[in-house]
PDB file of C-alpha atoms in Angstrom:
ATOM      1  CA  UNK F   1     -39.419 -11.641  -2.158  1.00  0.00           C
ATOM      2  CA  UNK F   2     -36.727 -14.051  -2.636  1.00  0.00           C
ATOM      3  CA  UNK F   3     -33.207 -13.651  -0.401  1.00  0.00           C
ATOM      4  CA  UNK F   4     -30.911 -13.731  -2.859  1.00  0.00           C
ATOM      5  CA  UNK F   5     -28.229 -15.325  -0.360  1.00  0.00           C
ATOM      6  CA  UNK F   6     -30.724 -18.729  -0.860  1.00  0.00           C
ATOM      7  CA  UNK F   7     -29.074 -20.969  -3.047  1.00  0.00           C
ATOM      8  CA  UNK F   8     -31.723 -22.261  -5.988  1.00  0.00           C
ATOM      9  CA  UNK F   9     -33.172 -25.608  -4.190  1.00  0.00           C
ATOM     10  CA  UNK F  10     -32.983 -24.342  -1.054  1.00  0.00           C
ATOM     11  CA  UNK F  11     -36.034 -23.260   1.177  1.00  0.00           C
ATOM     12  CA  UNK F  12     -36.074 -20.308   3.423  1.00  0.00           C
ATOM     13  CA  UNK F  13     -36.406 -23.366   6.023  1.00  0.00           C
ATOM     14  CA  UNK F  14     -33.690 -25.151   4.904  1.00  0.00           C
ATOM     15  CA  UNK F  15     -31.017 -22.071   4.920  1.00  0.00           C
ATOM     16  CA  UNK F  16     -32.394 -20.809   7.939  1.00  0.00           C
ATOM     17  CA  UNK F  17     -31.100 -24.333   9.928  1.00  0.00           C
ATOM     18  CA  UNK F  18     -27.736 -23.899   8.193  1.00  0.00           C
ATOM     19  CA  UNK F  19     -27.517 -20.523   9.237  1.00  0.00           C
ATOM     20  CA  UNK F  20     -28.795 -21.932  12.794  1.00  0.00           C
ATOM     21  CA  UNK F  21     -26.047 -24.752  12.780  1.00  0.00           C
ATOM     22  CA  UNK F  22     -23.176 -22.643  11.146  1.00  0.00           C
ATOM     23  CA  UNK F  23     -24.008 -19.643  13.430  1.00  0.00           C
ATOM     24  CA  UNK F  24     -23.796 -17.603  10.551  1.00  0.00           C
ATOM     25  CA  UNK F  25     -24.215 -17.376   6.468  1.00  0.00           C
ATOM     26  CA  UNK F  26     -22.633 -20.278   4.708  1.00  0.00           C
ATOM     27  CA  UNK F  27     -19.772 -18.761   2.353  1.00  0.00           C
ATOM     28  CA  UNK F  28     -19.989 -19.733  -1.559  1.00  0.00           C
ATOM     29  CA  UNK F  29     -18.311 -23.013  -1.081  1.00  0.00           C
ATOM     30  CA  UNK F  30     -19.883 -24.100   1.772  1.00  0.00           C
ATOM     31  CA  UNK F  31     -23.158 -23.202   0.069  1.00  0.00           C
ATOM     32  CA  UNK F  32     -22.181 -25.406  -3.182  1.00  0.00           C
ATOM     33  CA  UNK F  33     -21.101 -28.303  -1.371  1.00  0.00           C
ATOM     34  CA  UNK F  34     -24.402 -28.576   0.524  1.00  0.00           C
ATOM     35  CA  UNK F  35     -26.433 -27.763  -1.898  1.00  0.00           C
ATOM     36  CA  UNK F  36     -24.657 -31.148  -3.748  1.00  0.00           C
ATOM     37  CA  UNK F  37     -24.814 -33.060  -0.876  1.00  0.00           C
ATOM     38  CA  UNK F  38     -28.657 -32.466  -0.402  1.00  0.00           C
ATOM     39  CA  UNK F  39     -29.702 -32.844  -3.721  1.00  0.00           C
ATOM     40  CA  UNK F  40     -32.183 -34.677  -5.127  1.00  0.00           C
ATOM     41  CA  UNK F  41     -29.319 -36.948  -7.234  1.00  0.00           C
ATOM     42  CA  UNK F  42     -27.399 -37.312  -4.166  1.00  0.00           C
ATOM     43  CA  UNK F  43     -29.929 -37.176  -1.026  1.00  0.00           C
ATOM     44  CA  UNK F  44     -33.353 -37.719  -2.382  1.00  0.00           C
ATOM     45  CA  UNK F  45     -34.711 -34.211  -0.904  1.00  0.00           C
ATOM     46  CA  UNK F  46     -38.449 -34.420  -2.688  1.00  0.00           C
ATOM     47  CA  UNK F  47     -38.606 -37.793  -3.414  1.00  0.00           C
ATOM     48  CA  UNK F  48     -37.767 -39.605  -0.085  1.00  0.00           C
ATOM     49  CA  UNK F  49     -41.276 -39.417   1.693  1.00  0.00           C
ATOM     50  CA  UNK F  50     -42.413 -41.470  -1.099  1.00  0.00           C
ATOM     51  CA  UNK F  51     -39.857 -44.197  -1.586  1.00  0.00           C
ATOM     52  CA  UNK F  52     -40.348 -44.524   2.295  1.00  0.00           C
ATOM     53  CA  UNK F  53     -43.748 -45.688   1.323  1.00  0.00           C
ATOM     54  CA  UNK F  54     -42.417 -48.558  -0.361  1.00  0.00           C
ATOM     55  CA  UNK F  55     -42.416 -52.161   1.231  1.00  0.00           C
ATOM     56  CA  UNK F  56     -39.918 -53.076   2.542  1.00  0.00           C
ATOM     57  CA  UNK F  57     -40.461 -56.041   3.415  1.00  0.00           C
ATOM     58  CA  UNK F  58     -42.052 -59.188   1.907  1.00  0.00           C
ATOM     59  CA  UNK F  59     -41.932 -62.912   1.203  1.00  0.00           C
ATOM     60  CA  UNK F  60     -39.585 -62.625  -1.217  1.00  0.00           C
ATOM     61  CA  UNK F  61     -37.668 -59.572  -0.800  1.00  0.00           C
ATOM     62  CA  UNK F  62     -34.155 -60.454  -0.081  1.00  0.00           C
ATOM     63  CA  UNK F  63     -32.443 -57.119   0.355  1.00  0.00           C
ATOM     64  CA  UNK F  64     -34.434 -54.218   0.571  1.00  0.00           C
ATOM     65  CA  UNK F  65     -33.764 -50.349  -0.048  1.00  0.00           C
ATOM     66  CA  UNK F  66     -30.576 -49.027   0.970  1.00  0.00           C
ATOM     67  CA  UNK F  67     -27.135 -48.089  -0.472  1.00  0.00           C
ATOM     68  CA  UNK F  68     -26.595 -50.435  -3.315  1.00  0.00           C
ATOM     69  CA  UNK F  69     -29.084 -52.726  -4.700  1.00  0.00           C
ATOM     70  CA  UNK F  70     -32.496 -54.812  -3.989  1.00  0.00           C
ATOM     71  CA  UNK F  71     -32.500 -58.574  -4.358  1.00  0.00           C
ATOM     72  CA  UNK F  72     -35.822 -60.398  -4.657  1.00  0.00           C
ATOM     73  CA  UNK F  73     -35.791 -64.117  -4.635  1.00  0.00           C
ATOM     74  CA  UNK F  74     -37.384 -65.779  -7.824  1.00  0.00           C
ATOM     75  CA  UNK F  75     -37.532 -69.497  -7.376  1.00  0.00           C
ATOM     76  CA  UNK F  76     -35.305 -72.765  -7.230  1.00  0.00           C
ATOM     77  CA  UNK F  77     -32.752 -70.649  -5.423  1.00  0.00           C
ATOM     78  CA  UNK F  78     -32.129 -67.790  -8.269  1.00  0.00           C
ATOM     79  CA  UNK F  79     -32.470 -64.183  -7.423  1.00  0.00           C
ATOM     80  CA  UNK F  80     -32.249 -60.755  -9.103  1.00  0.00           C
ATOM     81  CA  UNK F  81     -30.901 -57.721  -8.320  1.00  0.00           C
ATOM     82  CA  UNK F  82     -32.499 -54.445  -9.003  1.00  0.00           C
ATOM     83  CA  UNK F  83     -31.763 -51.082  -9.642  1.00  0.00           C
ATOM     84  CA  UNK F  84     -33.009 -47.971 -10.270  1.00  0.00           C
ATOM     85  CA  UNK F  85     -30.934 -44.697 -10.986  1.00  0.00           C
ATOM     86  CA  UNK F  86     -31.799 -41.385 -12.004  1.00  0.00           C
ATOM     87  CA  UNK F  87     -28.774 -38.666 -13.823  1.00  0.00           C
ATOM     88  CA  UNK F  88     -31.215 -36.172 -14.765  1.00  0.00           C
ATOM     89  CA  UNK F  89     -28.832 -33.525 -14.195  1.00  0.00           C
ATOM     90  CA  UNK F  90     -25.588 -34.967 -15.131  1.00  0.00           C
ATOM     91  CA  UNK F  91     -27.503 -36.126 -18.284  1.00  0.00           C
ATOM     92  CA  UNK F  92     -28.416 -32.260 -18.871  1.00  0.00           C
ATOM     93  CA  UNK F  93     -25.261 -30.901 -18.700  1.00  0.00           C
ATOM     94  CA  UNK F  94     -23.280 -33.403 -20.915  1.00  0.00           C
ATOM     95  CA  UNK F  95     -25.702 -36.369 -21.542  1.00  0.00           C
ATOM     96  CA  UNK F  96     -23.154 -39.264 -23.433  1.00  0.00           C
ATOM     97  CA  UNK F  97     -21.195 -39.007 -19.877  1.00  0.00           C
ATOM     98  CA  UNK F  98     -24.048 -38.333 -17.468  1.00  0.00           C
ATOM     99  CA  UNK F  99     -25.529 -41.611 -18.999  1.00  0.00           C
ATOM    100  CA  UNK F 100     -22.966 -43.851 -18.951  1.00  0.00           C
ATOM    101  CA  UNK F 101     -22.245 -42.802 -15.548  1.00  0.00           C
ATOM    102  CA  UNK F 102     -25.282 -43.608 -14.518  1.00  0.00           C
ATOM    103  CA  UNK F 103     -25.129 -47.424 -15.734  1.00  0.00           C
ATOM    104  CA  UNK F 104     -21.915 -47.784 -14.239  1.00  0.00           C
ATOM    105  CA  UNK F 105     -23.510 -46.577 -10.621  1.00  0.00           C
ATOM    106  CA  UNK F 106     -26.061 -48.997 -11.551  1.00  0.00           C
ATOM    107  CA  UNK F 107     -23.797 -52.012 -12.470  1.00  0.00           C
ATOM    108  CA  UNK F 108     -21.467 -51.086  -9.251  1.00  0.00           C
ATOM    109  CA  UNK F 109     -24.289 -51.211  -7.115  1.00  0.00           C
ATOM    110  CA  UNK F 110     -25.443 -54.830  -8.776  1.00  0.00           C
ATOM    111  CA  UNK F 111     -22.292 -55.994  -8.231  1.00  0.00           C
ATOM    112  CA  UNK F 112     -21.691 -54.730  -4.702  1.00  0.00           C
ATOM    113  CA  UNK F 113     -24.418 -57.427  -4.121  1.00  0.00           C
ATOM    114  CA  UNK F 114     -22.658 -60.070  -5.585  1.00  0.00           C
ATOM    115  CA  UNK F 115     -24.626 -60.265  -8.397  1.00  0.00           C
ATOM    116  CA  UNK F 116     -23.947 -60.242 -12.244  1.00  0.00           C
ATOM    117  CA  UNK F 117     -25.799 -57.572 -14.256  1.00  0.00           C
ATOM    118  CA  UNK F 118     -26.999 -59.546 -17.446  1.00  0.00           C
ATOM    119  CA  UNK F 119     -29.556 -56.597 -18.681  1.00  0.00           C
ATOM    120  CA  UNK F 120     -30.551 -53.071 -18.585  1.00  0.00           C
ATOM    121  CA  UNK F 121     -34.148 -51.631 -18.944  1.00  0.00           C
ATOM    122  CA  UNK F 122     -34.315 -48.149 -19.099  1.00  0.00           C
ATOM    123  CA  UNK F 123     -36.817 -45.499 -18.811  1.00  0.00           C
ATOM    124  CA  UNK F 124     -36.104 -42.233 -20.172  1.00  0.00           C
ATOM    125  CA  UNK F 125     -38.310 -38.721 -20.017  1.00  0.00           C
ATOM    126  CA  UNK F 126     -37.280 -35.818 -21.683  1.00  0.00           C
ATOM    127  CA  UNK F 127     -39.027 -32.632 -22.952  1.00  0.00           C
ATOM    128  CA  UNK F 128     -41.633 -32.719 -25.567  1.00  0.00           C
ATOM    129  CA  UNK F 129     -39.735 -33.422 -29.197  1.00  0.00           C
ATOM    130  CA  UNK F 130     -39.972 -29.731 -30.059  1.00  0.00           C
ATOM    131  CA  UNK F 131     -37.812 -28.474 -27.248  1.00  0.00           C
ATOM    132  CA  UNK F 132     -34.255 -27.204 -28.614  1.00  0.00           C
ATOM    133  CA  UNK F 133     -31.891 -29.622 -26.821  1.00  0.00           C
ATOM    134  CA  UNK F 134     -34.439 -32.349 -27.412  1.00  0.00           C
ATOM    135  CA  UNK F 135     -33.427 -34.287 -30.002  1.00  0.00           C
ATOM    136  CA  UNK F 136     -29.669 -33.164 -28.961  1.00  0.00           C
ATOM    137  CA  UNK F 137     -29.826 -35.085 -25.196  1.00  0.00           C
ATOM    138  CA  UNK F 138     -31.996 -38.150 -26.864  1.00  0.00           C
ATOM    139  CA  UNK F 139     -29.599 -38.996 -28.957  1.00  0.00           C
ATOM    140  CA  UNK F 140     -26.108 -38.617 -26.974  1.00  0.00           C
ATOM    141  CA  UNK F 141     -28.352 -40.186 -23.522  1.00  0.00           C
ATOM    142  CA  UNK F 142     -29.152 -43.360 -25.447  1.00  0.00           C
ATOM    143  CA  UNK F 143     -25.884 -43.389 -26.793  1.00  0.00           C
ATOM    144  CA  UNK F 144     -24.048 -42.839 -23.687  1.00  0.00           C
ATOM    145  CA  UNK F 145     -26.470 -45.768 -22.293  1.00  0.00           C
ATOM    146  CA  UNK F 146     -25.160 -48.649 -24.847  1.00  0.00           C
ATOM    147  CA  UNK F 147     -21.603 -46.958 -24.801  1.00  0.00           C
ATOM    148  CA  UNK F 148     -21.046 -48.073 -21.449  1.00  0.00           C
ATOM    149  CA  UNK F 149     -23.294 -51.329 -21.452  1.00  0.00           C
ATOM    150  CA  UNK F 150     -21.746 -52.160 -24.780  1.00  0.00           C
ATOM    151  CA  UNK F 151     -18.419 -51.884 -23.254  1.00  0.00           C
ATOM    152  CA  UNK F 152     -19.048 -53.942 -20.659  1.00  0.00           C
ATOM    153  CA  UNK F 153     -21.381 -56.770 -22.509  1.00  0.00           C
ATOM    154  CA  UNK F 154     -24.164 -55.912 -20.586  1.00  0.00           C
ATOM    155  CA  UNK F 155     -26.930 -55.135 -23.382  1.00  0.00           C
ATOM    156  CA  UNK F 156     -29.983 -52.564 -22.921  1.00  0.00           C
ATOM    157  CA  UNK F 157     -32.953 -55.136 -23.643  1.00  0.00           C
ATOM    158  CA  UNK F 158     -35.494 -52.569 -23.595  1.00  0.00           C
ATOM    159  CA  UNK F 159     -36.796 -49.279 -22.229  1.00  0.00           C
ATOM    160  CA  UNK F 160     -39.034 -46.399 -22.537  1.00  0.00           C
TER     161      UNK F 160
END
């Protein structure tokens, strides 16, 4: 049976070693700022064990995974800058915003690098067509996505 004093995302595990480190039951605002701080948008909880899989290193890797941006070297001194963000749930819960928020992370990061964004490429998954929201986040996602790039003269050259 489920504790209900387990925030959803949490694992009996995972509250037990707050509980351990707090020396007692997190309060309702502790609880919510953890559970932020470890998710999967903000910590990678269920996804890190496999990005750790990921080279990282190579002949022409540059600047590998980290806090901003990867550079791989292309040839004749030129380089590009890559990133990859994910606003799944800031998408959900208002999806223009959540999407342009998550270009602007992206471009931030590109330019942290000192590089110049010049494209996006996007990949977007949502539920099957019949779903209510659907057609609802499609449309205000992929307009929040050239909103911001528009903006900012950075087009969206292609996606998924």
């Amino acid at each position: 049976m489920h504790d209900p004093r387990i925030p959803a995302g949490w694992s009996p595990t995972e509250y037990a070693a707050v509980v351990r480190r707090l020396g007692r039951h997190p309060n309702a605002v502790e609880a919510t700022v953890l559970s932020a701080l470890f998710s999967e948008h903000c910590a990678y909880k269920s996804s890190r064990a496999i990005l750790a899989r990921l080279p990282r290193k190579g002949g022409a890797l540059l600047e590998g995974p980290g806090e901003n941006a990867g550079i791989v070297a292309i040839g004749g001194g030129w380089a590009l800058a890559f990133k990859i963000e994910s606003h799944n749930h800031p998408s959900f819960i208002e999806p223009y915003q959540g999407a342009a928020t998550g270009v602007g992370g992206i471009v931030r990061d590109i330019l942290a690098m000192g590089a110049r964004p010049i494209a996006l490429l996007d990949a977007l998954f949502f539920a099957p067509p019949g779903h209510e929201r659907s057609t609802y986040l499609i449309e205000r996602v992929v307009a929040g996505i050239g909103g911001y790039g528009n903006a900012i003269g950075v087009p969206t050259v292609g996606g998924k």
